[in-house]
């Protein structure tokens, strides 16, 4: 029987399972853990001669996992270098933070080649292959060179930049050509898909059919947008079940009836954390009635701390939080609580439910699952308000329910916080009901089913 093969840079360990802080792992697990299949990728370990060490295998739910390690050189060039030093910043429009080294790009290609060779041993003729994210753009190309003819789909979890920004990555043309070796290329939003199509049609001169299918010399490449979702009802039940836990009781005791604004992110410069801290301070300056009556909790565990740019954002944030707290703290009130640690997801959901405002303001984000989780975790009879950046993919769906802000506009964000903190119950109920319905209609199951249906062979054109 044919199986579904998932390929991603990182495969969570069996023990870590659901508590991993990362959108891809959370999304893929929610979508696929109850179906048979194979998940192939890096196990997070660095060792000498990983190619000779072979694969480690284990199971998560019904998924078989097969993983490989990386050598130090591979890690430096492929992961730390081209993936996270070049592609991640450029795809998030931070060309000021992106650097390029041809040696790292060569390492990126080489790891894709090696991983493709390992996968060849695990794949049967009629298996479907679903490749995830920017680390693996040339994966299908490597597989095709080795003779693999299976259907291969690619989903990009990050934004796809417009041509002007994409061209700051020197091998931009090769990257887009490599994407054209997939049968299906999926993006989070219509805008991302359009940016890719613009490049492919204008720069590569590829013809585009009316139904969004690109024609190359060797294949027809379907291109679409598949906004990743969550399991809203499961999240609602979990947040309710944990709403009287010891952690939440402690949180509420510390708040002493104050309102709570919450933000939860991986510590990443794309998430707009410094601007957010400044907006909270502007709220206190502009609307002093909130002083002593509102606290802001930011949970942001460090990620990729060995990549340049991440150490800097951490220092910057610590100094901003220190400065604001130094200025505003009173004996019985600390305005910003900034925590550098991860919590398990159930705990986070219960914190969301205990907060009156979810403050989600990335400068750029493919989707941002935290925004959706915040909405789903609310008590339906007394929901909090989502303040959301217009540059998160989630804003495409949640624009009518959330208060949408421009994260570069500190004053407007302060106004939005004020409005959210004062929003009357009927308006909160209406906005929340509307967003919950959208989340149910576009859940992670629809994401999976829609993508996999489109990965099926295209009908032969007349
Ligand atoms: P991320 O950049 O990791 O994901 P996001 O979509 O917000 O961002 O997903 C984070 C996931 O990890 C959420 O489920 C969240 O609950 C969890 N998480 C975040 N911070 C955490 C913390 N401090 N402790 C524990 N868990 C935490 C990438 C893209 C996004 C895209 C997702 C999915 O960058 O744009 O939405 O993939 O496609």
XYZ file of C-alpha atoms and ligand atoms in Angstrom:
500
model
C 0.000 0.000 0.000
C 1.270 3.469 -0.764
C 2.336 5.581 2.181
C 2.756 9.259 2.901
C 6.357 10.317 3.477
C 6.986 13.567 5.349
C 10.406 15.193 4.974
C 11.434 18.129 7.144
C 14.693 19.531 8.421
C 13.934 18.527 11.966
C 12.042 15.502 13.248
C 11.092 15.756 16.936
C 12.402 13.050 19.228
C 9.889 10.521 20.516
C 10.258 11.961 24.016
C 9.825 15.614 23.046
C 6.733 14.891 20.944
C 4.167 17.619 21.447
C 6.013 20.014 23.689
C 8.416 21.267 21.029
C 8.342 25.051 20.546
C 8.097 25.336 16.801
C 5.238 25.789 14.427
C 6.257 23.182 11.889
C 6.533 20.347 14.396
C 3.276 21.321 16.100
C 1.426 21.596 12.790
C 2.757 18.405 11.249
C 2.095 16.399 14.396
C -1.459 17.662 14.729
C -2.156 16.953 11.088
C -0.529 13.577 10.684
C -0.020 11.747 13.958
C -3.126 9.631 13.493
C -2.211 8.296 10.099
C 0.306 5.737 8.925
C 3.352 7.177 7.317
C 7.033 7.914 7.528
C 8.701 11.115 8.819
C 12.261 11.610 7.652
C 14.779 14.325 8.565
C 17.477 15.481 10.967
C 17.399 14.284 14.578
C 19.025 17.422 15.973
C 22.341 15.651 16.708
C 25.789 16.523 15.442
C 28.267 13.684 14.974
C 31.240 12.684 12.840
C 30.465 10.784 9.620
C 26.662 10.812 9.866
C 26.343 9.214 6.420
C 28.130 6.112 7.720
C 26.199 6.049 10.993
C 22.978 5.218 9.118
C 19.435 5.990 10.196
C 17.859 5.977 13.663
C 14.263 4.780 13.707
C 11.423 5.148 16.237
C 7.699 5.874 16.285
C 5.565 8.899 17.195
C 1.927 7.811 17.305
C 1.364 5.883 14.089
C 4.219 7.617 12.275
C 7.490 5.785 11.702
C 10.389 8.192 12.090
C 13.749 7.762 10.350
C 16.417 10.308 11.185
C 20.002 11.158 10.406
C 22.565 13.314 12.228
C 24.562 16.160 10.676
C 28.320 16.594 10.748
C 29.683 19.822 12.273
C 30.554 21.114 8.782
C 27.073 20.302 7.473
C 25.446 21.992 10.440
C 27.521 25.138 9.977
C 26.961 25.452 6.241
C 23.470 24.041 5.705
C 21.631 24.861 8.944
C 23.368 27.777 10.621
C 24.672 29.219 7.353
C 22.474 29.204 4.274
C 19.161 28.157 5.882
C 19.185 30.422 8.916
C 21.814 33.021 8.017
C 20.607 33.668 4.441
C 17.136 32.291 3.681
C 15.344 32.916 6.993
C 16.219 36.628 7.273
C 15.670 37.310 3.564
C 12.340 35.470 3.508
C 11.311 37.667 6.472
C 12.419 40.826 4.642
C 15.407 41.349 6.949
C 17.981 41.761 4.195
C 20.009 43.814 6.665
C 20.580 40.634 8.688
C 21.075 38.250 5.772
C 24.579 37.241 4.720
C 25.697 35.020 1.871
C 28.649 32.681 1.402
C 28.884 30.409 -1.647
C 30.592 27.774 0.526
C 27.485 27.655 2.735
C 25.194 27.407 -0.252
C 27.279 24.494 -1.543
C 26.895 22.835 1.882
C 23.130 23.397 1.722
C 22.919 21.676 -1.659
C 25.171 18.838 -0.441
C 23.000 18.094 2.611
C 19.889 18.064 0.423
C 21.679 15.598 -1.892
C 22.742 13.358 0.989
C 19.306 13.365 2.570
C 17.714 12.596 -0.795
C 20.065 9.605 -1.217
C 19.077 8.292 2.203
C 15.389 8.739 1.476
C 15.667 6.791 -1.799
C 16.192 3.637 0.284
C 12.936 4.164 2.180
C 10.513 5.066 -0.589
C 8.303 2.766 -2.635
C 7.195 3.532 -6.152
C 3.727 4.888 -5.406
C 4.462 6.723 -2.119
C 3.599 10.419 -1.963
C 6.288 12.691 -0.545
C 5.536 15.933 1.317
C 8.591 18.120 1.885
C 8.487 20.992 4.395
C 10.143 24.361 4.563
C 13.031 26.478 3.394
C 15.828 24.112 4.438
C 14.788 21.669 1.739
C 13.996 23.735 -1.350
C 16.364 21.694 -3.606
C 15.246 18.334 -2.191
C 13.013 17.326 -5.104
C 15.698 18.337 -7.592
C 18.153 16.028 -5.803
C 15.583 13.209 -5.804
C 14.773 13.667 -9.494
C 18.475 13.500 -10.388
C 18.625 10.160 -8.652
C 15.689 8.947 -10.716
C 12.795 9.299 -8.261
C 9.533 9.791 -10.144
C 7.077 9.899 -7.218
C 4.662 12.775 -6.644
C 6.520 15.287 -4.463
C 4.877 18.314 -2.858
C 6.535 21.217 -1.029
C 5.039 23.483 1.610
C 6.764 26.683 2.706
C 5.970 27.621 6.322
C 7.608 31.066 6.045
C 6.628 33.994 3.829
C 7.870 33.982 0.227
C 9.312 37.416 -0.542
C 8.588 39.609 -3.496
C 11.090 39.646 -6.353
C 13.044 42.695 -5.209
C 13.850 41.037 -1.888
C 14.275 37.529 -3.276
C 16.957 38.779 -5.647
C 19.159 39.779 -2.719
C 19.805 36.022 -2.324
C 22.446 35.405 -5.010
C 21.245 31.937 -6.164
C 17.627 33.153 -6.346
C 17.077 31.805 -9.820
C 18.367 28.354 -8.943
C 16.107 28.239 -5.904
C 12.981 29.025 -7.906
C 13.990 26.581 -10.633
C 14.494 23.939 -7.954
C 10.971 24.587 -6.651
C 9.726 23.810 -10.149
C 10.910 20.213 -9.715
C 8.023 19.648 -7.293
C 4.574 18.610 -8.489
C 2.905 20.930 -6.007
C 4.291 24.050 -4.322
C 2.183 25.355 -1.446
C 2.363 28.642 0.470
C 0.645 30.037 3.544
C -1.121 32.953 1.822
C -2.333 34.036 -1.563
C 0.253 36.849 -1.511
C 3.135 34.397 -1.032
C 1.895 32.177 -3.862
C 1.521 35.214 -6.088
C 5.082 36.390 -5.349
C 6.385 32.985 -6.444
C 4.230 32.943 -9.578
C 5.337 36.468 -10.488
C 8.973 35.415 -10.392
C 8.388 32.115 -12.225
C 6.401 33.720 -15.018
C 8.280 37.016 -15.399
C 11.880 35.991 -14.671
C 11.838 32.364 -15.799
C 9.267 32.976 -18.523
C 7.231 29.908 -17.592
C 3.679 29.772 -18.955
C 0.856 29.677 -16.413
C -2.434 27.889 -17.064
C -5.696 29.488 -16.018
C -5.971 27.020 -13.096
C -2.680 28.127 -11.517
C -0.474 25.399 -13.021
C 3.003 26.301 -14.250
C 4.364 24.448 -17.230
C 8.062 23.581 -17.308
C 9.821 21.408 -19.872
C 9.463 18.302 -17.733
C 6.329 18.781 -15.610
C 3.218 20.704 -14.672
C 3.688 22.394 -11.310
C 0.561 23.209 -9.367
C 0.897 26.294 -7.132
C -1.522 27.185 -4.352
C -2.023 28.641 -0.913
C -2.869 26.407 2.032
C -3.134 28.416 5.262
C -2.035 26.177 8.114
C -4.596 25.827 10.904
C -5.043 24.312 14.341
C -7.522 22.024 16.099
C -9.672 24.753 17.705
C -12.058 22.575 19.703
C -9.272 20.401 21.077
C -7.450 23.565 22.158
C -10.570 24.989 23.753
C -11.113 21.802 25.768
C -7.482 21.663 26.880
C -7.377 25.278 27.975
C -10.584 24.805 29.944
C -9.340 21.612 31.577
C -6.193 23.409 32.793
C -7.893 26.653 33.776
C -7.773 25.821 37.496
C -4.306 24.259 37.507
C -1.714 25.233 40.077
C 0.214 27.235 37.487
C -2.824 29.325 36.551
C -3.724 29.856 40.201
C -0.192 31.095 40.866
C -0.350 33.364 37.811
C -3.656 34.865 38.945
C -2.453 35.349 42.524
C 0.531 37.278 41.184
C -1.751 39.469 39.083
C -4.003 40.453 42.008
C -7.034 41.173 39.787
C -4.960 43.080 37.227
C -5.612 42.567 33.538
C -3.068 40.544 31.577
C -1.664 41.054 28.092
C 0.162 37.955 26.823
C 2.664 37.262 24.047
C 4.301 33.905 23.315
C 6.981 33.457 20.660
C 10.223 31.766 19.849
C 12.824 34.444 20.535
C 13.299 35.621 16.945
C 13.922 39.038 15.376
C 11.025 38.434 12.966
C 8.515 38.433 15.820
C 8.668 42.184 16.533
C 9.360 41.841 20.256
C 11.198 45.111 20.813
C 8.508 47.140 19.030
C 5.934 45.353 21.148
C 7.687 46.225 24.415
C 7.895 49.831 23.274
C 4.177 49.836 22.432
C 3.366 48.602 25.922
C 5.404 51.419 27.403
C 3.623 53.889 25.112
C 0.305 52.540 26.451
C 1.409 53.444 29.980
C 2.548 56.892 28.854
C -0.537 57.705 26.784
C -3.173 56.142 29.019
C -1.802 56.377 32.560
C -4.997 54.873 33.988
C -3.519 51.475 33.051
C -0.516 51.973 35.343
C -0.679 49.417 38.120
C -3.761 47.839 36.535
C -2.284 45.879 33.610
C 0.677 43.506 33.334
C 2.344 42.285 30.190
C 3.682 38.709 30.114
C 6.122 37.849 27.330
C 7.222 34.213 27.100
C 10.068 33.781 24.600
C 12.463 30.834 24.897
C 15.695 31.346 22.936
C 15.983 29.609 19.587
C 18.933 29.273 17.166
C 21.114 31.015 19.722
C 24.281 30.122 17.793
C 23.123 32.100 14.742
C 24.237 35.716 14.511
C 21.320 38.081 14.945
C 19.662 35.957 17.619
C 22.162 36.837 20.347
C 21.723 40.477 19.471
C 17.919 40.437 19.682
C 18.145 38.730 23.072
C 20.436 41.418 24.489
C 18.298 44.156 22.983
C 15.157 42.746 24.508
C 16.672 42.288 27.929
C 17.825 45.861 27.937
C 14.453 47.193 26.706
C 12.515 45.212 29.338
C 14.998 46.312 32.018
C 14.675 49.926 30.990
C 10.867 49.893 30.976
C 10.585 48.028 34.259
C 13.202 50.285 35.849
C 11.130 53.298 34.923
C 7.637 52.062 35.799
C 7.838 49.325 38.444
C 6.143 50.034 41.773
C 6.500 48.117 45.021
C 3.423 46.015 44.211
C 3.523 46.002 40.380
C 6.019 44.919 37.736
C 4.743 46.038 34.304
C 6.617 43.546 32.074
C 7.307 39.957 32.993
C 9.726 38.641 30.453
C 10.413 34.908 30.642
C 13.063 33.162 28.580
C 11.700 29.688 29.130
C 9.415 27.276 27.266
C 6.207 25.935 28.783
C 4.374 22.865 27.615
C 1.511 23.627 25.300
C -1.276 22.824 27.744
C 0.182 25.352 30.206
C 0.474 27.993 27.480
C -3.150 27.467 26.471
C -4.300 27.957 30.045
C -2.265 31.198 30.237
C -3.951 32.372 27.028
C -7.345 31.765 28.614
C -6.367 33.754 31.695
C -5.320 36.798 29.580
C -7.564 39.630 28.422
C -5.389 40.470 25.399
C -3.306 38.301 23.049
C -0.624 40.584 21.594
C 0.787 38.997 18.416
C 2.747 41.491 16.360
C 5.424 39.901 14.149
C 7.177 42.127 11.617
C 6.699 39.209 9.190
C 5.360 35.722 9.778
C 4.314 32.902 7.480
C 1.155 32.256 9.492
C 1.659 32.525 13.281
C -0.115 29.722 15.063
C 0.019 31.489 18.426
C -2.580 33.981 17.145
C -4.949 31.144 16.280
C -4.233 29.247 19.499
C -4.937 32.366 21.566
C -8.408 32.718 20.028
C -9.250 29.033 20.399
C -8.139 28.955 24.051
C -10.550 31.715 25.159
C -13.568 31.081 27.376
C -16.446 31.498 24.874
C -18.607 33.335 27.435
C -15.920 35.913 28.299
C -13.284 35.935 25.546
C -10.145 38.040 25.369
C -9.188 40.204 22.388
C -6.527 39.445 19.769
C -4.290 42.329 18.655
C -2.633 41.064 15.475
C 0.012 42.321 13.050
C -1.078 42.865 9.483
C 2.172 41.120 8.452
C 1.264 37.739 9.987
C -0.266 35.313 7.485
C -3.043 34.778 10.063
C -4.253 38.346 9.434
C -5.641 37.218 6.063
C -8.182 35.069 7.875
C -8.655 36.906 11.176
C -8.871 40.501 9.944
C -12.552 40.900 10.878
C -12.237 39.496 14.392
C -8.858 40.765 15.586
C -7.706 44.354 15.996
C -5.216 44.613 13.157
C -2.100 46.751 13.686
C 1.004 47.812 11.839
C 3.859 46.617 14.101
C 6.064 49.519 12.997
C 3.516 51.999 14.353
C 4.151 52.107 18.100
C 1.421 54.670 18.787
C -1.204 52.730 16.864
C -0.265 49.574 18.763
C -0.653 51.412 22.077
C -4.117 52.628 20.964
C -5.051 49.091 19.918
C -4.048 47.762 23.351
C -6.137 50.452 25.036
C -9.118 49.596 22.856
C -8.697 45.871 23.489
C -8.456 46.349 27.261
C -11.685 48.395 27.244
C -13.700 46.426 24.704
C -17.250 45.718 25.907
C -18.394 42.114 26.226
C -20.905 42.088 23.304
C -18.202 43.204 20.863
C -15.742 40.657 22.243
C -18.343 37.902 21.899
C -19.115 38.816 18.326
C -15.484 38.999 17.253
C -14.597 35.775 19.023
C -17.559 33.832 17.605
C -16.627 34.949 14.124
C -12.983 33.913 14.498
C -13.814 30.538 16.053
C -16.018 29.730 13.100
C -13.182 30.576 10.715
C -10.745 28.449 12.687
C -13.145 25.509 12.547
C -13.712 25.953 8.810
C -9.939 26.139 8.132
C -8.576 23.674 10.657
C -5.314 21.792 10.326
C -7.283 18.851 8.917
C -8.472 20.982 6.001
C -4.881 22.119 5.473
C -3.682 18.518 5.241
C -6.591 17.247 3.152
C -6.518 20.168 0.749
C -2.744 19.890 0.201
C -2.785 16.109 -0.240
C -5.764 16.240 -2.602
C -3.893 18.737 -4.774
C -0.816 16.505 -4.744
C -2.767 13.840 -6.624
C -1.906 13.674 -10.324
C -3.472 16.397 -12.441
C -6.047 15.435 -15.006
C -4.462 15.371 -18.449
C -5.110 18.694 -20.166
C -7.177 18.576 -23.323
P 7.161 29.497 14.250
O 7.983 30.628 13.775
O 7.800 28.595 15.228
O 6.603 28.612 13.052
P 4.307 29.888 15.232
O 3.443 29.699 14.057
O 3.819 30.933 16.150
O 5.832 30.218 14.894
O 4.310 28.486 15.965
C 4.860 28.300 17.163
C 4.290 27.023 17.814
O 5.155 26.732 18.878
C 2.907 27.270 18.391
O 2.157 26.108 18.379
C 3.216 27.713 19.811
O 2.239 27.367 20.757
C 4.521 27.000 20.106
N 5.343 27.929 20.881
C 5.712 29.162 20.550
N 6.392 29.732 21.551
C 6.441 28.819 22.522
C 6.973 28.814 23.839
N 7.526 29.917 24.352
N 6.868 27.679 24.552
C 6.252 26.605 24.052
N 5.691 26.572 22.840
C 5.786 27.656 22.091
C 6.792 28.523 11.627
C 6.538 29.812 10.859
C 5.146 30.344 11.185
C 4.104 29.269 10.867
C 4.471 27.949 11.497
C 3.554 26.812 11.038
O 7.516 30.789 11.185
O 4.861 31.509 10.449
O 2.843 29.661 11.383
O 5.813 27.574 11.170
O 3.486 26.758 9.653
